mmCIF file of C-alpha atoms in Angstrom:
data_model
loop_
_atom_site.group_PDB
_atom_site.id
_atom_site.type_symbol
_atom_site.label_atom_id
_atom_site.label_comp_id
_atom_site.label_asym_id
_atom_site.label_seq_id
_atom_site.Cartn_x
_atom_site.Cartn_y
_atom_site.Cartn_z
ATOM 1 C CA UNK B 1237 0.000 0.000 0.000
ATOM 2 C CA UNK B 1238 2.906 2.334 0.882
ATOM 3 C CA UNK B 1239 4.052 1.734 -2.632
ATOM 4 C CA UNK B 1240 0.863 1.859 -4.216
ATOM 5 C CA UNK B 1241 -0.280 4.973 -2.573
ATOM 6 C CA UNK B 1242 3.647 7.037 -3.553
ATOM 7 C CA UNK B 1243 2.121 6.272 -7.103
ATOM 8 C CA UNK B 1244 -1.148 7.687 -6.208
ATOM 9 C CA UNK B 1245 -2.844 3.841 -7.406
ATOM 10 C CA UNK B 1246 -5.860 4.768 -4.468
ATOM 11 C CA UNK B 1247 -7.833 1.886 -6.016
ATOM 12 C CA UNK B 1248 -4.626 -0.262 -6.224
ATOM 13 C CA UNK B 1249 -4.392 0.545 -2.769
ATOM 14 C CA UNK B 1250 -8.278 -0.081 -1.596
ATOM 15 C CA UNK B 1251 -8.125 -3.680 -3.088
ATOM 16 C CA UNK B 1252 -4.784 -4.643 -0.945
ATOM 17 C CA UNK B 1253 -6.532 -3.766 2.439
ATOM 18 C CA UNK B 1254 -10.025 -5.559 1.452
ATOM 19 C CA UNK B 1255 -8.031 -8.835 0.805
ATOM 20 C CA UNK B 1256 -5.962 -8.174 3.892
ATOM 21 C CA UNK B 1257 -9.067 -7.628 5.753
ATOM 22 C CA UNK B 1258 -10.931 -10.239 3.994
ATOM 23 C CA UNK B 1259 -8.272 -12.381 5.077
ATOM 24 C CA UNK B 1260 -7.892 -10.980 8.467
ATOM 25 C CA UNK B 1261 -11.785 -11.182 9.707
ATOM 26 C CA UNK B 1262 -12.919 -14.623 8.047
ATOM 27 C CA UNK B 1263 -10.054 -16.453 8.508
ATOM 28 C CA UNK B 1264 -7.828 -15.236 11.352
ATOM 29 C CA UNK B 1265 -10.907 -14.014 13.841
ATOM 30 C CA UNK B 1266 -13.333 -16.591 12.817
ATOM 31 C CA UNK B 1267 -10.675 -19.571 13.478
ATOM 32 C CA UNK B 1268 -9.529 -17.824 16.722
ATOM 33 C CA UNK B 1269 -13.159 -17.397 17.859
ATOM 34 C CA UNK B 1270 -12.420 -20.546 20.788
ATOM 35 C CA UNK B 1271 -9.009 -18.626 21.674
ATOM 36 C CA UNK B 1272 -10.903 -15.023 22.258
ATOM 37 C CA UNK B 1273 -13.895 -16.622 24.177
ATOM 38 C CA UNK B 1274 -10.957 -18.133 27.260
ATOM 39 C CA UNK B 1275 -13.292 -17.363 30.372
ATOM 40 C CA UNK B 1276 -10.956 -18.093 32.740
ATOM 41 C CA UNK B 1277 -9.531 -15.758 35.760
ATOM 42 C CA UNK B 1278 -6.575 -15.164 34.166
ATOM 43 C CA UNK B 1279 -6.227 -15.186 30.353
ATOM 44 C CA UNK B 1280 -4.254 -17.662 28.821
ATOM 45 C CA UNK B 1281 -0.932 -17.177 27.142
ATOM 46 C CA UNK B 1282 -3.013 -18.276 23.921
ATOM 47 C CA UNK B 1283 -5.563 -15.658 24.145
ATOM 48 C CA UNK B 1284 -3.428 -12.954 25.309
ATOM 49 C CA UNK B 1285 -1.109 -13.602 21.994
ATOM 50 C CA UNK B 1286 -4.431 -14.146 20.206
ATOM 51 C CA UNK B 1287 -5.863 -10.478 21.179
ATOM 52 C CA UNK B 1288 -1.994 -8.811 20.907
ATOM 53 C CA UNK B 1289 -1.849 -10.322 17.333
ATOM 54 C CA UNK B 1290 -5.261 -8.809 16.596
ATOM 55 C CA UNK B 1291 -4.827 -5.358 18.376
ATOM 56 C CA UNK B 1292 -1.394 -4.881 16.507
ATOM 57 C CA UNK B 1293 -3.079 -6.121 13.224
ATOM 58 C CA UNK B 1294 -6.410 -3.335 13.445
ATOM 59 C CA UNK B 1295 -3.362 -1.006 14.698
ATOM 60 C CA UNK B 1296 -0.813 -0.922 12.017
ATOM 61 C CA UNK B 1297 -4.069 -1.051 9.651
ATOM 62 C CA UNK B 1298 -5.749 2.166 10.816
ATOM 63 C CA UNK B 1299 -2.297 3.973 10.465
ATOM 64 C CA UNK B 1300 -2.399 2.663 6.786
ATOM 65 C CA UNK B 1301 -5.827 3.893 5.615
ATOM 66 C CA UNK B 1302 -6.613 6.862 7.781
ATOM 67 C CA UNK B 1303 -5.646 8.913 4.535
ATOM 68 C CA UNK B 1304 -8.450 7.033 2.721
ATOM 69 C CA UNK B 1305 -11.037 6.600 5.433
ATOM 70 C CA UNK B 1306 -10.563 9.577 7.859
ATOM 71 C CA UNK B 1307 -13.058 9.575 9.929
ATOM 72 C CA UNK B 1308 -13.749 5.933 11.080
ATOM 73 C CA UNK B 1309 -10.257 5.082 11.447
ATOM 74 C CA UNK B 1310 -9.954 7.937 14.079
ATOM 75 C CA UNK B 1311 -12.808 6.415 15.474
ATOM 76 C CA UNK B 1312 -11.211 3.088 15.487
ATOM 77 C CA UNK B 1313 -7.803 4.597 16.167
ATOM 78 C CA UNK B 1314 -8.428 6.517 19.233
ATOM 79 C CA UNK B 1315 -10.362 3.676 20.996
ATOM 80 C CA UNK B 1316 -7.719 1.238 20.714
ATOM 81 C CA UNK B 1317 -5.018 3.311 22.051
ATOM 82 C CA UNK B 1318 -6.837 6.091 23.756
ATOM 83 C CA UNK B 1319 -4.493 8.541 21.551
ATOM 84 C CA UNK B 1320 -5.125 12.265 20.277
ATOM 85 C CA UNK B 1321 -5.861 11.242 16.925
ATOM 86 C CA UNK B 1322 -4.550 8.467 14.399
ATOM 87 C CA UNK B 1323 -3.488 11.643 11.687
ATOM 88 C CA UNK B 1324 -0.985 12.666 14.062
ATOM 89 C CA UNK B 1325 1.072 9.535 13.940
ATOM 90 C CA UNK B 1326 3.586 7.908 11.879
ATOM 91 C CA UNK B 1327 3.476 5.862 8.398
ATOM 92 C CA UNK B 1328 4.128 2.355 9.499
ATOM 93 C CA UNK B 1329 7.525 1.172 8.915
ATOM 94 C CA UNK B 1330 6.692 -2.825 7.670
ATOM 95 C CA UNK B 1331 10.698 -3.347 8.443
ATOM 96 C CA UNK B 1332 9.212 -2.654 12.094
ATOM 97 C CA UNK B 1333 6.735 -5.791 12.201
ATOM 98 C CA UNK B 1334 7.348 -9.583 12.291
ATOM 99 C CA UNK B 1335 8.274 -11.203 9.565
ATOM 100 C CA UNK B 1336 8.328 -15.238 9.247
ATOM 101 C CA UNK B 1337 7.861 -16.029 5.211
ATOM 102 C CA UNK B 1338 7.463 -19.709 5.899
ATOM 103 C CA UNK B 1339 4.658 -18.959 8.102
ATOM 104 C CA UNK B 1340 2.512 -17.018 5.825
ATOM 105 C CA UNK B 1341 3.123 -19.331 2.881
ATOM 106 C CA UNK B 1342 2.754 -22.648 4.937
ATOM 107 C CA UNK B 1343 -0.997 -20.951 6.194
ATOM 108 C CA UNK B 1344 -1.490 -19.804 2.821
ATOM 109 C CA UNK B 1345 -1.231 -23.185 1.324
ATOM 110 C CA UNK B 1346 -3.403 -24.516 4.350
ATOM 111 C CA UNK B 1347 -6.123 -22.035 3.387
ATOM 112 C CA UNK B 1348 -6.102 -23.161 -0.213
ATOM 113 C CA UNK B 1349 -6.373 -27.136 0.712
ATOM 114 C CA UNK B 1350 -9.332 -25.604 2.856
ATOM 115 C CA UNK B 1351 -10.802 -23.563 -0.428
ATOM 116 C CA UNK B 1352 -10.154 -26.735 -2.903
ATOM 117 C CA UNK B 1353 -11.508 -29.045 -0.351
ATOM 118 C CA UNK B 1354 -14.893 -27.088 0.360
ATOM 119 C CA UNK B 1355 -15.239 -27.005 -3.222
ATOM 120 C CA UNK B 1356 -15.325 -30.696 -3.459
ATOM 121 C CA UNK B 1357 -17.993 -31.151 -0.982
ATOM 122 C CA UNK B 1358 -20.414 -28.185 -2.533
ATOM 123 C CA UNK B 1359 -19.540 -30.684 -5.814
ATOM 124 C CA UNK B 1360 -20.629 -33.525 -4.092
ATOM 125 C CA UNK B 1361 -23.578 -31.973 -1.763
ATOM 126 C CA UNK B 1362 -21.948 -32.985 0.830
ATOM 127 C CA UNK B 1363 -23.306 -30.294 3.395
ATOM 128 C CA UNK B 1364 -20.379 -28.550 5.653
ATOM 129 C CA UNK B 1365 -21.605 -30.132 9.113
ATOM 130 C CA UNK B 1366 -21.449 -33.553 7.888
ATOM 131 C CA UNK B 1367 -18.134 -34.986 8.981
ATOM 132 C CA UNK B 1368 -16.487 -36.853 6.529
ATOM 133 C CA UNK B 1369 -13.291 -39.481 7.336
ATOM 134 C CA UNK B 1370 -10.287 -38.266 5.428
ATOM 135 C CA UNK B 1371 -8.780 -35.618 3.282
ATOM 136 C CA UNK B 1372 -5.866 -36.310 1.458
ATOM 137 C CA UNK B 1373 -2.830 -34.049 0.388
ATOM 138 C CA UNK B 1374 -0.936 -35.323 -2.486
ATOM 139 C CA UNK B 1375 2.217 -32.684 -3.108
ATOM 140 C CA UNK B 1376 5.747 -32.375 -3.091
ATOM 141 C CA UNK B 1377 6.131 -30.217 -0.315
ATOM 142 C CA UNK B 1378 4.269 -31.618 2.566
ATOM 143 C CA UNK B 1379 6.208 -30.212 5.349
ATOM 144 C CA UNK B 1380 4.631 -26.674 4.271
ATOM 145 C CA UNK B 1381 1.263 -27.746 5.534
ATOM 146 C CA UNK B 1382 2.120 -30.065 8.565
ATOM 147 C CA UNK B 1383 2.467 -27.697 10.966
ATOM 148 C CA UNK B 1384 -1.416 -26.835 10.056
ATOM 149 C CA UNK B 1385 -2.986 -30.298 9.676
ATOM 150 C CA UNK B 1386 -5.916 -29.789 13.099
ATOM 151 C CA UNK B 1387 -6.935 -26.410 11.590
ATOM 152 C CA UNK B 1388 -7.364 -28.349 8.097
ATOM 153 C CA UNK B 1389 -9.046 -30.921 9.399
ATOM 154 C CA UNK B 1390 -11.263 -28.662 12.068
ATOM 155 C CA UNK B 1391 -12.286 -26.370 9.019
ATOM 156 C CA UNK B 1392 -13.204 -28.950 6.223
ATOM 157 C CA UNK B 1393 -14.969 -31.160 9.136
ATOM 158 C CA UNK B 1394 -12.786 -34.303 8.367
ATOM 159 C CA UNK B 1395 -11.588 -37.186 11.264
ATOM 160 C CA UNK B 1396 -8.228 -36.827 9.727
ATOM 161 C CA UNK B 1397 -6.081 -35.190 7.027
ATOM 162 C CA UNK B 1398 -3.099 -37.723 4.922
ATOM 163 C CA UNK B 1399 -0.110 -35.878 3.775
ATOM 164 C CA UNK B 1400 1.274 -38.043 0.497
ATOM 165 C CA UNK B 1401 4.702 -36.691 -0.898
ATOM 166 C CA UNK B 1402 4.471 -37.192 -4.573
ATOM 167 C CA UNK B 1403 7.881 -38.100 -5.281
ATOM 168 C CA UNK B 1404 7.156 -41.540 -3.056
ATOM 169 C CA UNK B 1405 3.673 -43.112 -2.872
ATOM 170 C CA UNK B 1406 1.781 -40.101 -4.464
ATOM 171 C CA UNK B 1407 1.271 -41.226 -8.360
ATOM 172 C CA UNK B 1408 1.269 -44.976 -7.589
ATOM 173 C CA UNK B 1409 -1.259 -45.287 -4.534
ATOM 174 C CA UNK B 1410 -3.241 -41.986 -5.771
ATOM 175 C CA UNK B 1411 -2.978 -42.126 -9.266
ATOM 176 C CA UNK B 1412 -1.769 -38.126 -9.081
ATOM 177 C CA UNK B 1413 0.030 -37.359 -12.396
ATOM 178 C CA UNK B 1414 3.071 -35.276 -13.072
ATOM 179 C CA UNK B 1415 2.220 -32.673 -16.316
ATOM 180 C CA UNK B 1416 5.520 -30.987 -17.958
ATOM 181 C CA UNK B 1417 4.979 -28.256 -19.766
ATOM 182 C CA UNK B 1418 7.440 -26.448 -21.804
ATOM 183 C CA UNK B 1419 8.432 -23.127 -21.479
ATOM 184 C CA UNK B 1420 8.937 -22.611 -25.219
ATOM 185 C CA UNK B 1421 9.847 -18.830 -24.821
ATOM 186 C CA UNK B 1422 12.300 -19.138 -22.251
ATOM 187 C CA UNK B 1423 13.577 -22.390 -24.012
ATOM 188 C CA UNK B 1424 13.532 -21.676 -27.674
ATOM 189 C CA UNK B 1425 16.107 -19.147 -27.993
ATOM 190 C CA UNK B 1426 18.555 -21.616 -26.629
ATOM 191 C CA UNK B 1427 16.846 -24.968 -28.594
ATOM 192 C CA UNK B 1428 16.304 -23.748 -31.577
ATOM 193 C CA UNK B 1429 14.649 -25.958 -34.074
ATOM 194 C CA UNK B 1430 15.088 -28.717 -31.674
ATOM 195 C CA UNK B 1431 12.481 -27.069 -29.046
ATOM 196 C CA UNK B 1432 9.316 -28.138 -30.980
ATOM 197 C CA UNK B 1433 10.905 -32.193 -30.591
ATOM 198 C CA UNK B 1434 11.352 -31.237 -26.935
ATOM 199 C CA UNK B 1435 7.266 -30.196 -26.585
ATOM 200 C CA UNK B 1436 6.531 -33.389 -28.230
ATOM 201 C CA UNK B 1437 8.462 -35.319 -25.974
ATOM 202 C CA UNK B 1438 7.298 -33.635 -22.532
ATOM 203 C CA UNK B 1439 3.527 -33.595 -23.560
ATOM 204 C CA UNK B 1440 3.976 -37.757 -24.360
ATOM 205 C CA UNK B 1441 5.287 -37.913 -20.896
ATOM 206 C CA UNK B 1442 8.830 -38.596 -22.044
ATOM 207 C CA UNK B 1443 10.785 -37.224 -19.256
ATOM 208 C CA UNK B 1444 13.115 -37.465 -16.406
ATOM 209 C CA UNK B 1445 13.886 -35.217 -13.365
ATOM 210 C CA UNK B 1446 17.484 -34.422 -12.568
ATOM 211 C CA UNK B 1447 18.430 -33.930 -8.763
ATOM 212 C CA UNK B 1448 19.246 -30.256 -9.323
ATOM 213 C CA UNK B 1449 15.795 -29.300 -10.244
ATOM 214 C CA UNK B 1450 16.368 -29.604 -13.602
ATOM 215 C CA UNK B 1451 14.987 -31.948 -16.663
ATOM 216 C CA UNK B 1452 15.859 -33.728 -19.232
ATOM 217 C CA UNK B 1453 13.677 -33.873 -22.288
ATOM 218 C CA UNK B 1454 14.172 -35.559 -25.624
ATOM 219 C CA UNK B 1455 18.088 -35.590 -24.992
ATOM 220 C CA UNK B 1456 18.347 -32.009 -23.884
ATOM 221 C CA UNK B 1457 18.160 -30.180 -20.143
ATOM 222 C CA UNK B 1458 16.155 -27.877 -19.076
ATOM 223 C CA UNK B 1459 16.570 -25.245 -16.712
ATOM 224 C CA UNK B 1460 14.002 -24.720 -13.761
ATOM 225 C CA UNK B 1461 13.052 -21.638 -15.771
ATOM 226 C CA UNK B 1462 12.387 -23.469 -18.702
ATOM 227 C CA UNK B 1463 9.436 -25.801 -17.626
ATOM 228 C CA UNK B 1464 6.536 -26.211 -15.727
ATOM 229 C CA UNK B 1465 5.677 -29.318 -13.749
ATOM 230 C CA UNK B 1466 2.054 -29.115 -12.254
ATOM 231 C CA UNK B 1467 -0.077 -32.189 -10.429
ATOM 232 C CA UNK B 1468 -3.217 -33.253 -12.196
ATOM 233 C CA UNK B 1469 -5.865 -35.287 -10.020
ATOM 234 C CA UNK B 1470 -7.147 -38.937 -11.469
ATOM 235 C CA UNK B 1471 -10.423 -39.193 -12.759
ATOM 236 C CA UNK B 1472 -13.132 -40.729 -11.017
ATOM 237 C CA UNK B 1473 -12.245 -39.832 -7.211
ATOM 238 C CA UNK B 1474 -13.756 -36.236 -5.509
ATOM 239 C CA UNK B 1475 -9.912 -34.836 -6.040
ATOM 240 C CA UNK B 1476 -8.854 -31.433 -7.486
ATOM 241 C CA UNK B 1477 -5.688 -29.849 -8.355
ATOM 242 C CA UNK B 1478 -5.020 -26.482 -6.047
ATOM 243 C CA UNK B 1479 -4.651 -23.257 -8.297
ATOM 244 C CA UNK B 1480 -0.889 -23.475 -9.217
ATOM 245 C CA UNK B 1481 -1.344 -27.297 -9.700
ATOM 246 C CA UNK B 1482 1.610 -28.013 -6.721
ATOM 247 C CA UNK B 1483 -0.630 -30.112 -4.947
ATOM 248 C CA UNK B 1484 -4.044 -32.339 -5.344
ATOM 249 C CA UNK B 1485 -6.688 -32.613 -2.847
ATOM 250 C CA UNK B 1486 -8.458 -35.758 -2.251
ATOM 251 C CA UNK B 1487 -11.954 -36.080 -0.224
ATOM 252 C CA UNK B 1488 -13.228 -39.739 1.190
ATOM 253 C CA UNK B 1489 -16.495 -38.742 0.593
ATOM 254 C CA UNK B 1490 -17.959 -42.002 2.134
ATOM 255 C CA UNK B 1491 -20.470 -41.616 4.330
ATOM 256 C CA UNK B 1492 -21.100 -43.963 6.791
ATOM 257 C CA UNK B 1493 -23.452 -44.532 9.480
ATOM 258 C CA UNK B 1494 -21.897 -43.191 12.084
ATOM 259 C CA UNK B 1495 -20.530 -39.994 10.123
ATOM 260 C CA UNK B 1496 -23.738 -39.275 9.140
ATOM 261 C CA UNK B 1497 -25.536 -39.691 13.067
ATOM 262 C CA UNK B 1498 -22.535 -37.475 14.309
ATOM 263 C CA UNK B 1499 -23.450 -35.474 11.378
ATOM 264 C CA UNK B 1500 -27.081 -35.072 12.441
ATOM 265 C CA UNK B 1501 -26.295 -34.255 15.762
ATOM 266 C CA UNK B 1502 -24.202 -31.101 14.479
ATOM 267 C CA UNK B 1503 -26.996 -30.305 12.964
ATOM 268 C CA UNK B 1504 -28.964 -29.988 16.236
ATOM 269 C CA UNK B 1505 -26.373 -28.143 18.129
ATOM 270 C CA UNK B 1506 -26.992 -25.347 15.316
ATOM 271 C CA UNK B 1507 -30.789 -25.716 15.775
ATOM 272 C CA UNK B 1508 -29.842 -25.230 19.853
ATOM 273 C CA UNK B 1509 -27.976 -22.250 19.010
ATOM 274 C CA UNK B 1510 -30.338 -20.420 16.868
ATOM 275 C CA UNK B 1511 -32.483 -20.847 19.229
ATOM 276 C CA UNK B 1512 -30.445 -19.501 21.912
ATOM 277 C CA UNK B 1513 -29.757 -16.557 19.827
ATOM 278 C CA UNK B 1514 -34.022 -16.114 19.121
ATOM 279 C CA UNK B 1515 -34.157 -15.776 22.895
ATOM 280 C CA UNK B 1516 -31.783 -13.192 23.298
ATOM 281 C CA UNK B 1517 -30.090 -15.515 25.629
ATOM 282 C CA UNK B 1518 -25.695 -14.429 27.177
ATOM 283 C CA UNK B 1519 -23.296 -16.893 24.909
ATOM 284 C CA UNK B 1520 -22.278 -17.881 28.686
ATOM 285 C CA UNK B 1521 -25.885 -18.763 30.050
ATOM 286 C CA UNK B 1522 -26.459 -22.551 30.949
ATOM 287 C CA UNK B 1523 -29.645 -23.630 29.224
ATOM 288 C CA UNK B 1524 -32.026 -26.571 29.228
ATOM 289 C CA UNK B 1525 -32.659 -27.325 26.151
ATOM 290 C CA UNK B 1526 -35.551 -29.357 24.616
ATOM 291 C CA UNK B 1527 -35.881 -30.938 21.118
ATOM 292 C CA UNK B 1528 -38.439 -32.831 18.922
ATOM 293 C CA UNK B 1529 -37.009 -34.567 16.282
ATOM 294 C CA UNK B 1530 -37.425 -37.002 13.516
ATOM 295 C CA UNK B 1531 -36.553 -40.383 14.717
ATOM 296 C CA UNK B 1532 -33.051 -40.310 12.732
ATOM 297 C CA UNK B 1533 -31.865 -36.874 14.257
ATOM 298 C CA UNK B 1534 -33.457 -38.121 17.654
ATOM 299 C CA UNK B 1535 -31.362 -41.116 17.849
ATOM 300 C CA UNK B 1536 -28.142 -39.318 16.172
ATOM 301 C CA UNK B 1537 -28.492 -36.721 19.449
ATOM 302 C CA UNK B 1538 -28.721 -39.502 21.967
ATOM 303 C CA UNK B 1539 -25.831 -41.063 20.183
ATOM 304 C CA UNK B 1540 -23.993 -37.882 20.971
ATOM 305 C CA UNK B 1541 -25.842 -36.697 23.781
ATOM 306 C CA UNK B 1542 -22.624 -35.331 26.082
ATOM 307 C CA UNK B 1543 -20.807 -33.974 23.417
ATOM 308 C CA UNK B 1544 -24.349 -31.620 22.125
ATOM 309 C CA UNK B 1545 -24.782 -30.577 25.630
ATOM 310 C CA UNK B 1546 -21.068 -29.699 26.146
ATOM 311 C CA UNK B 1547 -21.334 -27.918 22.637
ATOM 312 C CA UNK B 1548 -24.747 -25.732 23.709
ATOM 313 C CA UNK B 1549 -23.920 -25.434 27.534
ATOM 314 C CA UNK B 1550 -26.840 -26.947 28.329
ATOM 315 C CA UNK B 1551 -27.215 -28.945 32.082
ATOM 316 C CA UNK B 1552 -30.115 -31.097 31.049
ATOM 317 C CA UNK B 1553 -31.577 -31.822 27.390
ATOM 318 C CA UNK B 1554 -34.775 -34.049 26.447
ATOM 319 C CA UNK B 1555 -35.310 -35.399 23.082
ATOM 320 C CA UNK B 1556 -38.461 -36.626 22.173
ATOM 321 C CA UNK B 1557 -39.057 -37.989 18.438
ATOM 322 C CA UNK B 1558 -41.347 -35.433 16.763
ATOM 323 C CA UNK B 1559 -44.720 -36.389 15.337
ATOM 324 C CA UNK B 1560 -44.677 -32.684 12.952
ATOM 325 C CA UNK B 1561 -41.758 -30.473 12.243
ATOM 326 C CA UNK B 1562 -38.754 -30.387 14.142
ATOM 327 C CA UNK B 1563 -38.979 -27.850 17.203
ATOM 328 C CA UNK B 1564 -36.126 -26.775 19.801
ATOM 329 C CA UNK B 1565 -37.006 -25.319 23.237
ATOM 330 C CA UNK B 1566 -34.514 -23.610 25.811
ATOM 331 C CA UNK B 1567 -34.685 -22.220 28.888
ATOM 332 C CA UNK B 1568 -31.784 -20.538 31.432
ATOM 333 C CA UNK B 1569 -31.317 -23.151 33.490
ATOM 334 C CA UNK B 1570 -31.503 -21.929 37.330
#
């Protein structure tokens, strides 16, 4: 933005804070909601880096667009710091903040198995609260999103997420393929005639890979500059290719009886909480809560019975299989 706004690009500018805050509200707040809602005595040292994070983050971003929104990021401004104003302070210096690169591209990467891997189930109507078994990483890199493998799992709703490196088990067991694709621009100058012999040979899969990152291609070696080599899922499974093609995402999307109670039972809790929310009820208050249900949703919650009443605070429930639509009644409990 500081770059952006020396050149006077103001809508340049505008669209690198709405993907920053895009980024910041439904993905950094909404997957820190648990750390933010600690009710203990004394915070945690997870919540307190949770709310520094976030307080430096709406900080450093009011500084940046007070010269585009004036008024509401004084507003902002002066009630996190309790300053004069936010016009009266310095340009942020980025060389100031915390930088770890492997960090933001290892959550990046995590983000975009999420994105691929939500797209799947919308594909397959597979409905976000139904838990599915695994989800399955094919890529060369898998150490970039094994630091990250609960949030993956906790966001697409799977019991557990498989990271496959593709140089071992990946194309056999998977049936991932490896694409080359020449980079005839960058290549040809040096090829010459031979380049078009060298496209042949890399779109027939007539390739090796060199240990230095390079390849060898109808006789000749190419630079890392000089090709492309992109994943491409097998046809037939729930599986997609992420947007640069370095990886393939893989959904089990068998459902069995069990996924599907516990997936039923999620669906209660959010009936629970609606109706929570419909009775203008604290997100703290202990409720008793009291369904009618289908038979199917009826036995899923008394399947799950401790883990719904954990989820909705509730210190007694009743379930009763419904005879008409499903209803939810709850009451503070005394």
């Amino acid at each position: 933005m500081t770059t952006q706004l020396d050149d006077y690009e103001i809508a340049a500018a505008c669209d690198s804070m709405r993907g920053f805050l895009d980024v910041l509200t439904n993905w950094y707040i909404r997957r820190s909601r648990d750390r933010f809602w600690d009710s203990g005595d004394a915070l945690s040292p997870s919540t307190r880096a949770a709310f520094d994070t976030l307080w430096t983050a709406l900080e450093v971003v009011t500084r940046t667009v007070a010269p585009l929104l004036p008024l509401t990021t004084e507003e902002i401004w002066r009630g996190l710091t309790g300053g004069r104003s936010v016009h009266l302070q310095d340009w942020p210096d980025p060389s100031m903040l915390p930088a770890d690169h492997a960090l933001v591209a290892g959550m990046d990467r995590a983000r975009e198995v999420c994105s691929t891997a939500s797209a799947l189930r919308k594909a397959g109507q597979l409905r976000t609260r139904l838990p599915l078994s695994t989800l399955t990483v094919v890529t060369s890199a898998p150490e970039q999103v094994e630091r990250f493998v609960g949030i993956v799992a906790d966001e697409v709703n799977v019991k557990s997420v498989e990271l496959v490196d593709v140089g071992s088990a990946g194309e056999a067991e998977y049936g991932v393929s490896r694409r080359l694709t020449v980079n005839a621009r960058a290549a040809g100058p040096r090829l010459g005639k031979d380049v078009q012999s060298v496209i042949r040979a890399a779109k027939a899969g007539e390739w090796t890979a060199g240990g230095d990152g390079t390849m060898t291609v109808a006789g000749h070696e190419l630079g890392a500059d000089e090709f492309e080599l992109t994943l491409e899922a097998r046809d037939g499974a729930a599986a997609a290719p992420l947007h640069d093609s370095s990886a393939v995402v893989e959904l089990d999307v068998e459902v069995t009886p069990e996924l599907a109670a516990e997936g039923l039972a999620r669906d209660a809790v959010r009936m629970i909480q609606q109706a929570r929310k419909d009775a203008g009820l604290h997100v703290t208050d202990r409720i008793t809560a009291t369904l009618s249900l289908n038979q199917p949703s009826a036995e899923a919650v008394e399947s799950h019975r401790d883990w719904v009443a954990e989820q909705v605070l509730a210190t007694a429930m009743h379930v009763e299989v419904a005879t008409g639509d499903p209803a939810v009644t709850v009451t503070v409990s005394a």
